[in-house]
CSV table of C-alpha atoms in Angstrom, one decimal:
chain,number,residue,atom,x,y,z
A,1,MET,CA,-19.7,2.1,4.7
A,2,ALA,CA,-16.7,4.3,4.1
A,3,LEU,CA,-13.9,2.0,3.3
A,4,LYS,CA,-10.5,3.7,3.0
A,5,TRP,CA,-6.8,2.8,3.1
A,6,TYR,CA,-4.9,3.6,6.3
A,7,ALA,CA,-1.2,3.3,7.2
A,8,ILE,CA,-0.5,1.8,10.6
A,9,GLN,CA,2.9,2.2,12.1
A,10,THR,CA,4.3,-0.9,13.7
A,11,TYR,CA,7.4,-1.9,15.7
A,12,ALA,CA,10.3,-2.6,13.4
A,13,GLY,CA,10.2,-6.1,12.0
A,14,SER,CA,6.6,-6.8,13.3
A,15,GLU,CA,4.7,-5.9,10.2
A,16,MET,CA,3.5,-9.5,9.5
A,17,SER,CA,2.5,-10.1,13.1
A,18,VAL,CA,0.4,-6.9,13.2
A,19,LYS,CA,-1.2,-8.0,9.9
A,20,ASN,CA,-2.1,-11.4,11.4
A,21,ALA,CA,-3.4,-9.7,14.6
A,22,ILE,CA,-5.7,-7.4,12.7
A,23,GLU,CA,-7.0,-10.3,10.6
A,24,THR,CA,-7.6,-12.3,13.8
A,25,LEU,CA,-9.4,-9.4,15.4
A,26,ALA,CA,-11.7,-9.2,12.4
A,27,LYS,CA,-12.6,-12.9,12.5
A,28,GLU,CA,-13.0,-13.2,16.3
A,29,ASN,CA,-15.3,-10.2,16.4
A,30,ASN,CA,-17.2,-10.8,13.2
A,31,ILE,CA,-16.3,-7.5,11.7
A,32,GLU,CA,-14.8,-8.7,8.4
A,33,GLU,CA,-17.0,-6.2,6.6
A,34,LYS,CA,-15.2,-3.4,8.5
A,35,ILE,CA,-11.7,-4.8,7.9
A,36,GLN,CA,-11.6,-5.7,4.2
A,37,GLN,CA,-7.9,-6.2,3.6
A,38,VAL,CA,-4.6,-5.9,5.4
A,39,LEU,CA,-1.4,-5.6,3.4
A,40,VAL,CA,2.3,-5.7,4.0
A,41,PRO,CA,4.1,-5.2,0.7
A,42,THR,CA,7.2,-7.4,0.5
A,43,GLU,CA,10.1,-8.1,-1.9
A,44,ASP,CA,12.4,-11.1,-2.2
A,45,VAL,CA,16.0,-10.7,-1.3
A,46,ILE,CA,18.9,-13.1,-1.6
A,47,GLU,CA,21.0,-13.7,1.6
A,48,MET,CA,24.0,-15.8,2.2
A,49,LYS,CA,23.5,-18.5,5.0
A,50,ASN,CA,26.3,-21.0,5.6
A,51,GLY,CA,27.8,-20.4,2.2
A,52,LYS,CA,24.4,-20.9,0.4
A,53,GLN,CA,22.1,-18.5,-1.2
A,54,VAL,CA,18.7,-18.3,0.6
A,55,ILE,CA,15.7,-16.2,-0.7
A,56,LYS,CA,13.9,-14.4,2.0
A,57,GLU,CA,11.0,-11.9,2.1
A,58,ARG,CA,11.6,-8.3,3.3
A,59,SER,CA,9.1,-5.6,3.8
A,60,LEU,CA,9.1,-2.8,1.2
A,61,TYR,CA,7.9,-0.3,3.8
A,62,PRO,CA,9.6,-1.3,7.1
A,63,GLY,CA,7.6,-0.4,10.1
A,64,TYR,CA,4.3,0.0,8.2
A,65,CYS,CA,1.2,-2.1,7.6
A,66,PHE,CA,-1.7,-0.9,5.3
A,67,ALA,CA,-5.3,-1.7,6.0
A,68,TYR,CA,-8.5,-1.1,3.9
A,69,LEU,CA,-11.0,-0.3,6.7
A,70,ASP,CA,-14.3,1.3,7.6
A,71,LEU,CA,-12.7,3.0,10.5
A,72,ASP,CA,-14.8,4.3,13.4
A,73,THR,CA,-13.5,5.2,16.9
A,74,PRO,CA,-14.1,1.8,18.6
A,75,LEU,CA,-12.2,0.0,15.7
A,76,TRP,CA,-9.5,2.6,15.8
A,77,HIS,CA,-8.9,2.0,19.5
A,78,ARG,CA,-9.1,-1.8,19.2
A,79,ILE,CA,-6.4,-1.8,16.5
A,80,GLN,CA,-4.3,0.8,18.4
A,81,LEU,CA,-4.3,-1.5,21.5
A,82,LEU,CA,-3.0,-4.6,19.5
A,83,PRO,CA,0.6,-5.7,20.5
A,84,LYS,CA,3.4,-4.1,18.4
A,85,VAL,CA,1.1,-1.4,16.9
A,86,SER,CA,2.6,2.1,17.4
A,87,ARG,CA,-0.1,4.3,15.9
A,88,PHE,CA,-2.2,5.2,12.8
A,89,ILE,CA,-0.6,7.7,10.5
A,90,GLY,CA,-2.3,11.1,10.4
A,91,GLU,CA,-1.5,14.8,10.7
A,92,THR,CA,-4.1,15.4,13.4
A,93,LYS,CA,-4.9,13.3,16.4
A,94,ARG,CA,-7.3,11.2,14.2
A,95,PRO,CA,-6.0,8.8,11.6
A,96,ALA,CA,-5.9,10.2,8.1
A,97,SER,CA,-6.7,7.9,5.1
A,98,LEU,CA,-4.1,7.6,2.3
A,99,SER,CA,-4.7,9.4,-1.0
A,100,GLU,CA,-5.6,7.4,-4.1
A,101,ALA,CA,-2.2,8.2,-5.7
A,102,ASP,CA,-0.3,6.9,-2.7
A,103,ILE,CA,-2.2,3.7,-2.4
A,104,GLU,CA,-2.0,3.0,-6.1
A,105,LEU,CA,1.8,3.3,-5.9
A,106,ILE,CA,1.9,0.9,-2.9
A,107,LEU,CA,-0.5,-1.6,-4.5
A,108,GLU,CA,1.5,-1.5,-7.7
A,109,LYS,CA,4.7,-2.3,-5.9
A,110,ALA,CA,3.0,-5.1,-3.9
A,111,ASN,CA,1.5,-6.7,-7.0
A,112,LYS,CA,4.5,-6.4,-9.3
A,113,ARG,CA,7.2,-8.4,-7.6
A,114,ALA,CA,10.6,-8.2,-9.2
A,115,ALA,CA,13.2,-11.0,-9.3
A,116,PRO,CA,15.0,-11.5,-6.0
A,117,LYS,CA,17.9,-9.1,-5.5
A,118,PRO,CA,20.8,-9.2,-3.1
A,119,LYS,CA,20.2,-8.0,0.4
A,120,ILE,CA,23.3,-5.9,0.3
A,121,SER,CA,23.9,-3.2,-2.2
A,122,PHE,CA,27.2,-1.7,-3.1
A,123,SER,CA,28.2,1.8,-4.3
A,124,ASP,CA,31.1,2.8,-6.5
A,125,GLY,CA,34.3,3.6,-4.5
A,126,GLU,CA,33.2,1.5,-1.5
A,127,VAL,CA,35.9,-0.6,0.1
A,128,VAL,CA,35.0,-4.3,0.7
A,129,ARG,CA,36.8,-7.4,2.0
A,130,ILE,CA,36.9,-10.5,-0.1
A,131,ILE,CA,36.0,-13.5,2.0
A,132,GLU,CA,36.1,-16.4,-0.5
A,133,GLY,CA,38.1,-17.6,-3.5
A,134,PRO,CA,41.7,-17.0,-4.5
A,135,PHE,CA,41.7,-13.4,-3.3
A,136,ALA,CA,40.3,-14.1,0.2
A,137,ASN,CA,41.4,-11.6,2.9
A,138,PHE,CA,42.2,-8.9,0.3
A,139,ASN,CA,40.4,-5.6,0.3
A,140,GLY,CA,39.1,-4.1,-2.9
A,141,THR,CA,37.4,-0.9,-4.1
A,142,VAL,CA,34.1,-1.3,-5.9
A,143,GLU,CA,34.3,0.0,-9.5
A,144,GLU,CA,31.1,-1.4,-10.8
A,145,TYR,CA,28.1,-3.4,-9.4
A,146,ASP,CA,26.1,-5.6,-11.8
A,147,MET,CA,22.9,-6.3,-9.8
A,148,LEU,CA,21.4,-8.4,-12.6
A,149,HIS,CA,24.2,-11.0,-12.5
A,150,GLY,CA,25.2,-10.4,-8.9
A,151,LYS,CA,28.8,-9.5,-9.7
A,152,LEU,CA,31.2,-6.8,-8.6
A,153,ARG,CA,34.2,-5.4,-10.4
A,154,LEU,CA,36.7,-4.6,-7.8
A,155,ASN,CA,40.1,-2.9,-7.9
A,156,VAL,CA,42.4,-5.0,-5.7
A,157,SER,CA,45.9,-4.0,-4.7
A,158,ILE,CA,48.2,-7.1,-5.1
A,159,PHE,CA,51.9,-6.6,-4.4
A,160,GLY,CA,51.5,-2.9,-4.8
A,161,ARG,CA,49.8,-3.1,-8.2
A,162,SER,CA,46.2,-2.4,-8.8
A,163,THR,CA,44.4,-5.4,-10.4
A,164,PRO,CA,40.8,-5.5,-11.7
A,165,VAL,CA,38.9,-8.5,-10.3
A,166,GLU,CA,35.4,-9.6,-11.2
A,167,ILE,CA,33.8,-11.5,-8.2
A,168,LEU,CA,30.3,-12.5,-7.0
A,169,TYR,CA,28.8,-10.2,-4.4
A,170,SER,CA,28.4,-13.2,-2.1
A,171,GLN,CA,32.2,-13.5,-1.9
A,172,VAL,CA,32.6,-10.2,-0.3
A,173,GLU,CA,31.6,-8.4,2.9
A,174,LYS,CA,31.2,-4.8,3.7
A,175,ILE,CA,33.9,-3.2,5.9
A,176,VAL,CA,32.2,-1.4,8.8
């Protein structure tokens, strides 16, 4: 058996359903020895829903699923025909396995989960609208973003004067 890691491109947002479909394929066809592991590395993100913080999982590699397989042509075609699978990644027409360095980096990220972080990130100089609190409906320019504490330091213009304000990231929205 030649077990190797392969990257499978999926439809956006369908990584987990492809993972489940591959695992089901292995069980239904008694080929668990050919399909050893299917992996979708994820991270926890904090979202705001109805004014409350909710922790959700998000894929670290959107649109990709990784599988440790003994890949032959029939298995390749079976997986390729699964719903929401685009293709195997490879430079030629045949799938190419991932290098040891690449898969070690992916596995390290998958196994070492960091604390949940905000879904939205901010950059210095970005203009945001405050949606909650005493400064609601004011626009501010981001001066500093403290991801550890989830706070923003904004520069808000109040009555023509620039005023520094420290606010939670959940109290602002990006202006599109």
